[in-house]
mmCIF file of C-alpha atoms in Angstrom:
data_model
loop_
_atom_site.group_PDB
_atom_site.id
_atom_site.type_symbol
_atom_site.label_atom_id
_atom_site.label_comp_id
_atom_site.label_asym_id
_atom_site.label_seq_id
_atom_site.Cartn_x
_atom_site.Cartn_y
_atom_site.Cartn_z
ATOM 1 C CA UNK I 1 8.019 -15.976 6.291
ATOM 2 C CA UNK I 2 6.323 -14.860 9.507
ATOM 3 C CA UNK I 3 9.316 -12.662 10.377
ATOM 4 C CA UNK I 4 8.957 -10.896 7.015
ATOM 5 C CA UNK I 5 5.298 -10.149 7.704
ATOM 6 C CA UNK I 6 6.110 -8.893 11.190
ATOM 7 C CA UNK I 7 8.779 -6.664 9.665
ATOM 8 C CA UNK I 8 6.323 -5.278 7.125
ATOM 9 C CA UNK I 9 3.684 -4.661 9.768
ATOM 10 C CA UNK I 10 6.245 -2.914 11.949
ATOM 11 C CA UNK I 11 7.298 -0.769 8.985
ATOM 12 C CA UNK I 12 3.696 0.198 8.260
ATOM 13 C CA UNK I 13 2.972 1.063 11.878
ATOM 14 C CA UNK I 14 6.154 3.108 12.134
ATOM 15 C CA UNK I 15 5.517 4.922 8.891
ATOM 16 C CA UNK I 16 1.890 5.665 9.719
ATOM 17 C CA UNK I 17 3.235 8.262 12.093
ATOM 18 C CA UNK I 18 4.383 10.149 9.026
ATOM 19 C CA UNK I 19 0.775 10.742 8.017
ATOM 20 C CA UNK I 20 0.423 13.175 10.881
ATOM 21 C CA UNK I 21 3.269 15.296 9.551
ATOM 22 C CA UNK I 22 1.753 15.440 6.077
ATOM 23 C CA UNK I 23 -1.519 17.022 7.075
ATOM 24 C CA UNK I 24 -1.657 20.232 5.047
ATOM 25 C CA UNK I 25 -0.339 21.952 1.960
ATOM 26 C CA UNK I 26 1.116 24.845 3.914
ATOM 27 C CA UNK I 27 4.781 23.869 3.653
ATOM 28 C CA UNK I 28 6.956 26.955 3.699
ATOM 29 C CA UNK I 29 10.282 26.728 1.884
ATOM 30 C CA UNK I 30 9.852 23.002 1.161
ATOM 31 C CA UNK I 31 10.435 21.889 -2.408
ATOM 32 C CA UNK I 32 9.807 18.210 -1.715
ATOM 33 C CA UNK I 33 10.547 15.795 1.065
ATOM 34 C CA UNK I 34 10.455 12.089 1.757
ATOM 35 C CA UNK I 35 7.608 11.171 4.074
ATOM 36 C CA UNK I 36 7.910 7.370 3.927
ATOM 37 C CA UNK I 37 10.232 4.670 2.664
ATOM 38 C CA UNK I 38 8.742 1.234 2.090
ATOM 39 C CA UNK I 39 10.916 -1.579 0.788
ATOM 40 C CA UNK I 40 13.412 0.869 -0.642
ATOM 41 C CA UNK I 41 10.657 2.809 -2.427
ATOM 42 C CA UNK I 42 10.331 6.456 -1.412
ATOM 43 C CA UNK I 43 7.008 8.230 -1.056
ATOM 44 C CA UNK I 44 7.456 11.977 -1.326
ATOM 45 C CA UNK I 45 5.254 14.794 -0.160
ATOM 46 C CA UNK I 46 4.515 15.698 -3.782
ATOM 47 C CA UNK I 47 3.417 12.086 -4.456
ATOM 48 C CA UNK I 48 0.981 12.332 -1.555
ATOM 49 C CA UNK I 49 -0.330 15.724 -2.664
ATOM 50 C CA UNK I 50 -0.903 14.398 -6.194
ATOM 51 C CA UNK I 51 -2.888 11.447 -4.858
ATOM 52 C CA UNK I 52 -4.931 13.715 -2.589
ATOM 53 C CA UNK I 53 -5.799 15.956 -5.546
ATOM 54 C CA UNK I 54 -6.844 12.946 -7.626
ATOM 55 C CA UNK I 55 -8.940 11.501 -4.809
ATOM 56 C CA UNK I 56 -10.466 14.894 -4.068
ATOM 57 C CA UNK I 57 -12.350 14.586 -7.361
ATOM 58 C CA UNK I 58 -14.472 11.837 -5.837
ATOM 59 C CA UNK I 59 -16.152 14.218 -3.407
ATOM 60 C CA UNK I 60 -14.582 12.831 -0.265
ATOM 61 C CA UNK I 61 -16.072 14.346 2.867
ATOM 62 C CA UNK I 62 -13.148 13.342 5.069
ATOM 63 C CA UNK I 63 -11.166 16.053 6.785
ATOM 64 C CA UNK I 64 -8.000 17.254 5.109
ATOM 65 C CA UNK I 65 -5.771 15.572 7.695
ATOM 66 C CA UNK I 66 -7.741 12.321 7.679
ATOM 67 C CA UNK I 67 -7.746 12.201 3.881
ATOM 68 C CA UNK I 68 -3.972 12.624 3.725
ATOM 69 C CA UNK I 69 -3.457 10.001 6.411
ATOM 70 C CA UNK I 70 -5.699 7.510 4.601
ATOM 71 C CA UNK I 71 -4.037 8.244 1.264
ATOM 72 C CA UNK I 72 -0.552 7.780 2.730
ATOM 73 C CA UNK I 73 -1.648 4.482 4.233
ATOM 74 C CA UNK I 74 -2.945 3.305 0.832
ATOM 75 C CA UNK I 75 0.266 4.370 -0.875
ATOM 76 C CA UNK I 76 2.363 2.497 1.686
ATOM 77 C CA UNK I 77 0.200 -0.613 1.304
ATOM 78 C CA UNK I 78 0.703 -0.478 -2.461
ATOM 79 C CA UNK I 79 4.456 -0.186 -2.032
ATOM 80 C CA UNK I 80 4.427 -3.101 0.434
ATOM 81 C CA UNK I 81 2.480 -5.295 -1.968
ATOM 82 C CA UNK I 82 4.758 -4.343 -4.839
ATOM 83 C CA UNK I 83 7.827 -5.107 -2.751
ATOM 84 C CA UNK I 84 6.395 -8.473 -1.672
ATOM 85 C CA UNK I 85 5.587 -9.303 -5.304
ATOM 86 C CA UNK I 86 9.197 -8.579 -6.222
ATOM 87 C CA UNK I 87 10.397 -10.816 -3.401
ATOM 88 C CA UNK I 88 8.016 -13.571 -4.480
ATOM 89 C CA UNK I 89 9.062 -13.018 -8.116
ATOM 90 C CA UNK I 90 5.480 -12.562 -9.211
ATOM 91 C CA UNK I 91 4.923 -11.473 -12.768
ATOM 92 C CA UNK I 92 2.177 -9.293 -14.137
ATOM 93 C CA UNK I 93 0.380 -9.067 -17.437
ATOM 94 C CA UNK I 94 1.041 -5.711 -19.112
ATOM 95 C CA UNK I 95 -2.284 -5.884 -20.970
ATOM 96 C CA UNK I 96 -4.190 -6.233 -17.688
ATOM 97 C CA UNK I 97 -2.273 -3.306 -16.183
ATOM 98 C CA UNK I 98 -2.948 -1.133 -19.243
ATOM 99 C CA UNK I 99 -6.646 -2.066 -19.218
ATOM 100 C CA UNK I 100 -6.920 -1.159 -15.530
ATOM 101 C CA UNK I 101 -5.106 2.125 -16.124
ATOM 102 C CA UNK I 102 -7.396 2.977 -19.034
ATOM 103 C CA UNK I 103 -10.445 2.160 -16.910
ATOM 104 C CA UNK I 104 -9.245 4.437 -14.094
ATOM 105 C CA UNK I 105 -8.496 7.289 -16.505
ATOM 106 C CA UNK I 106 -11.970 6.950 -18.014
ATOM 107 C CA UNK I 107 -13.492 6.955 -14.526
ATOM 108 C CA UNK I 108 -11.580 10.141 -13.650
ATOM 109 C CA UNK I 109 -12.755 11.811 -16.853
ATOM 110 C CA UNK I 110 -16.345 10.867 -16.076
ATOM 111 C CA UNK I 111 -16.154 12.083 -12.473
ATOM 112 C CA UNK I 112 -14.348 15.314 -13.255
ATOM 113 C CA UNK I 113 -16.572 16.152 -16.177
#
């Protein structure tokens, strides 16, 4: 069990370096590219940009580069937790997931006007 956690931590630390390459939207001739792979799940540049746009609605004062780095870190953590849940065979309640999704959509609508 401890070796798994060390492996996950090593993966996160290694992939955090990718946040420095995803620091701006000025990507010439790039349609999309993989910026991280966590537990077989790919995080693409367009995924990161979508999350940054969503989070930008909350009035974040962080720099562009710092915001992208933080967002990539959050996305990788989510993928790690999801992967660990699959390994542990954890189940989820679809009603709880739908309620949380509805709450987040309502919050976005409120914040964005």
